[in-house]
Amino acid sequence: MKTSMKGIAIFIMVFSGTVSAYVGPGAGLTLIGSLIGLVVAIVTALGIILFWPIRALIRKMRGKKPAEEETIVQDTEQKS
């Protein structure tokens, strides 16, 4: 199946004629903007994932409780 698809693709590329088409600047700018957004999203996700253990280690060294535990403690103190 893959071999026949490759053969068909090569056949079409070899025997196709010259194409004269204009692609305006809007399409290029859209592509560049999308790629920049994708790169920023990936870098942000990796940064958050890699920084999370460092943040936990810093909190542990300082002796602070995680935010969830602090909220629970504050809620129980306010109720009593």
PDB file of C-alpha atoms in Angstrom:
ATOM      1  CA  MET A   1       0.000   0.000   0.000  1.00  0.00           C
ATOM      2  CA  LYS A   2       2.734   2.468   0.966  1.00  0.00           C
ATOM      3  CA  THR A   3       4.803   1.501  -2.061  1.00  0.00           C
ATOM      4  CA  SER A   4       1.888   2.039  -4.435  1.00  0.00           C
ATOM      5  CA  MET A   5       1.129   5.435  -2.844  1.00  0.00           C
ATOM      6  CA  LYS A   6       4.762   6.468  -3.246  1.00  0.00           C
ATOM      7  CA  GLY A   7       4.700   5.297  -6.857  1.00  0.00           C
ATOM      8  CA  ILE A   8       1.545   7.254  -7.595  1.00  0.00           C
ATOM      9  CA  ALA A   9       2.969  10.374  -5.931  1.00  0.00           C
ATOM     10  CA  ILE A  10       6.215  10.122  -7.927  1.00  0.00           C
ATOM     11  CA  PHE A  11       4.258   9.547 -11.152  1.00  0.00           C
ATOM     12  CA  ILE A  12       2.136  12.645 -10.544  1.00  0.00           C
ATOM     13  CA  MET A  13       5.182  14.787  -9.717  1.00  0.00           C
ATOM     14  CA  VAL A  14       7.132  13.647 -12.778  1.00  0.00           C
ATOM     15  CA  PHE A  15       4.325  14.169 -15.283  1.00  0.00           C
ATOM     16  CA  SER A  16       2.718  17.288 -13.837  1.00  0.00           C
ATOM     17  CA  GLY A  17       2.990  20.565 -15.670  1.00  0.00           C
ATOM     18  CA  THR A  18       4.343  23.882 -14.474  1.00  0.00           C
ATOM     19  CA  VAL A  19       2.049  25.690 -12.092  1.00  0.00           C
ATOM     20  CA  SER A  20       1.945  29.467 -11.872  1.00  0.00           C
ATOM     21  CA  ALA A  21       0.176  30.463  -8.697  1.00  0.00           C
ATOM     22  CA  TYR A  22       0.375  33.510  -6.482  1.00  0.00           C
ATOM     23  CA  VAL A  23       0.283  33.081  -2.739  1.00  0.00           C
ATOM     24  CA  GLY A  24      -0.283  36.429  -1.076  1.00  0.00           C
ATOM     25  CA  PRO A  25       1.537  37.675   2.006  1.00  0.00           C
ATOM     26  CA  GLY A  26      -1.465  36.917   4.221  1.00  0.00           C
ATOM     27  CA  ALA A  27      -0.963  33.170   3.946  1.00  0.00           C
ATOM     28  CA  GLY A  28       2.724  33.456   4.824  1.00  0.00           C
ATOM     29  CA  LEU A  29       2.046  35.683   7.811  1.00  0.00           C
ATOM     30  CA  THR A  30      -0.636  33.298   9.021  1.00  0.00           C
ATOM     31  CA  LEU A  31       1.786  30.388   8.773  1.00  0.00           C
ATOM     32  CA  ILE A  32       4.520  32.284  10.622  1.00  0.00           C
ATOM     33  CA  GLY A  33       2.079  33.351  13.348  1.00  0.00           C
ATOM     34  CA  SER A  34       0.840  29.801  13.789  1.00  0.00           C
ATOM     35  CA  LEU A  35       4.374  28.426  14.041  1.00  0.00           C
ATOM     36  CA  ILE A  36       5.357  31.071  16.595  1.00  0.00           C
ATOM     37  CA  GLY A  37       2.258  30.241  18.645  1.00  0.00           C
ATOM     38  CA  LEU A  38       3.060  26.535  18.504  1.00  0.00           C
ATOM     39  CA  VAL A  39       6.670  27.091  19.596  1.00  0.00           C
ATOM     40  CA  VAL A  40       5.594  29.365  22.462  1.00  0.00           C
ATOM     41  CA  ALA A  41       3.023  26.801  23.634  1.00  0.00           C
ATOM     42  CA  ILE A  42       5.562  23.960  23.593  1.00  0.00           C
ATOM     43  CA  VAL A  43       8.247  26.003  25.380  1.00  0.00           C
ATOM     44  CA  THR A  44       5.735  27.143  28.009  1.00  0.00           C
ATOM     45  CA  ALA A  45       4.497  23.605  28.634  1.00  0.00           C
ATOM     46  CA  LEU A  46       8.037  22.241  28.944  1.00  0.00           C
ATOM     47  CA  GLY A  47       9.040  25.135  31.194  1.00  0.00           C
ATOM     48  CA  ILE A  48       6.132  24.500  33.549  1.00  0.00           C
ATOM     49  CA  ILE A  49       6.797  20.766  33.651  1.00  0.00           C
ATOM     50  CA  LEU A  50      10.519  21.245  34.306  1.00  0.00           C
ATOM     51  CA  PHE A  51      10.059  24.052  36.859  1.00  0.00           C
ATOM     52  CA  TRP A  52       7.465  22.211  38.975  1.00  0.00           C
ATOM     53  CA  PRO A  53       9.948  19.959  40.879  1.00  0.00           C
ATOM     54  CA  ILE A  54      12.290  22.907  41.428  1.00  0.00           C
ATOM     55  CA  ARG A  55       9.418  24.937  42.869  1.00  0.00           C
ATOM     56  CA  ALA A  56       8.461  22.076  45.195  1.00  0.00           C
ATOM     57  CA  LEU A  57      12.082  21.749  46.344  1.00  0.00           C
ATOM     58  CA  ILE A  58      12.305  25.478  47.075  1.00  0.00           C
ATOM     59  CA  ARG A  59       9.085  25.344  49.100  1.00  0.00           C
ATOM     60  CA  LYS A  60      10.357  22.314  51.001  1.00  0.00           C
ATOM     61  CA  MET A  61      13.645  24.065  51.803  1.00  0.00           C
ATOM     62  CA  ARG A  62      11.842  27.192  53.027  1.00  0.00           C
ATOM     63  CA  GLY A  63       9.446  25.111  55.082  1.00  0.00           C
ATOM     64  CA  LYS A  64       6.295  26.438  53.442  1.00  0.00           C
ATOM     65  CA  LYS A  65       3.238  24.288  52.998  1.00  0.00           C
ATOM     66  CA  PRO A  66       1.714  23.882  49.550  1.00  0.00           C
ATOM     67  CA  ALA A  67      -1.082  26.326  48.734  1.00  0.00           C
ATOM     68  CA  GLU A  68      -3.829  23.711  49.093  1.00  0.00           C
ATOM     69  CA  GLU A  69      -2.861  22.848  52.664  1.00  0.00           C
ATOM     70  CA  GLU A  70      -2.657  26.544  53.600  1.00  0.00           C
ATOM     71  CA  THR A  71      -6.177  27.112  52.279  1.00  0.00           C
ATOM     72  CA  ILE A  72      -7.542  24.156  54.266  1.00  0.00           C
ATOM     73  CA  VAL A  73      -5.866  25.395  57.452  1.00  0.00           C
ATOM     74  CA  GLN A  74      -7.218  28.919  56.939  1.00  0.00           C
ATOM     75  CA  ASP A  75     -10.738  27.620  56.278  1.00  0.00           C
ATOM     76  CA  THR A  76     -10.768  25.512  59.461  1.00  0.00           C
ATOM     77  CA  GLU A  77      -9.450  28.419  61.540  1.00  0.00           C
ATOM     78  CA  GLN A  78     -12.157  30.752  60.235  1.00  0.00           C
ATOM     79  CA  LYS A  79     -14.938  28.268  61.036  1.00  0.00           C
ATOM     80  CA  SER A  80     -13.912  27.849  64.681  1.00  0.00           C
TER      81      SER A  80
END
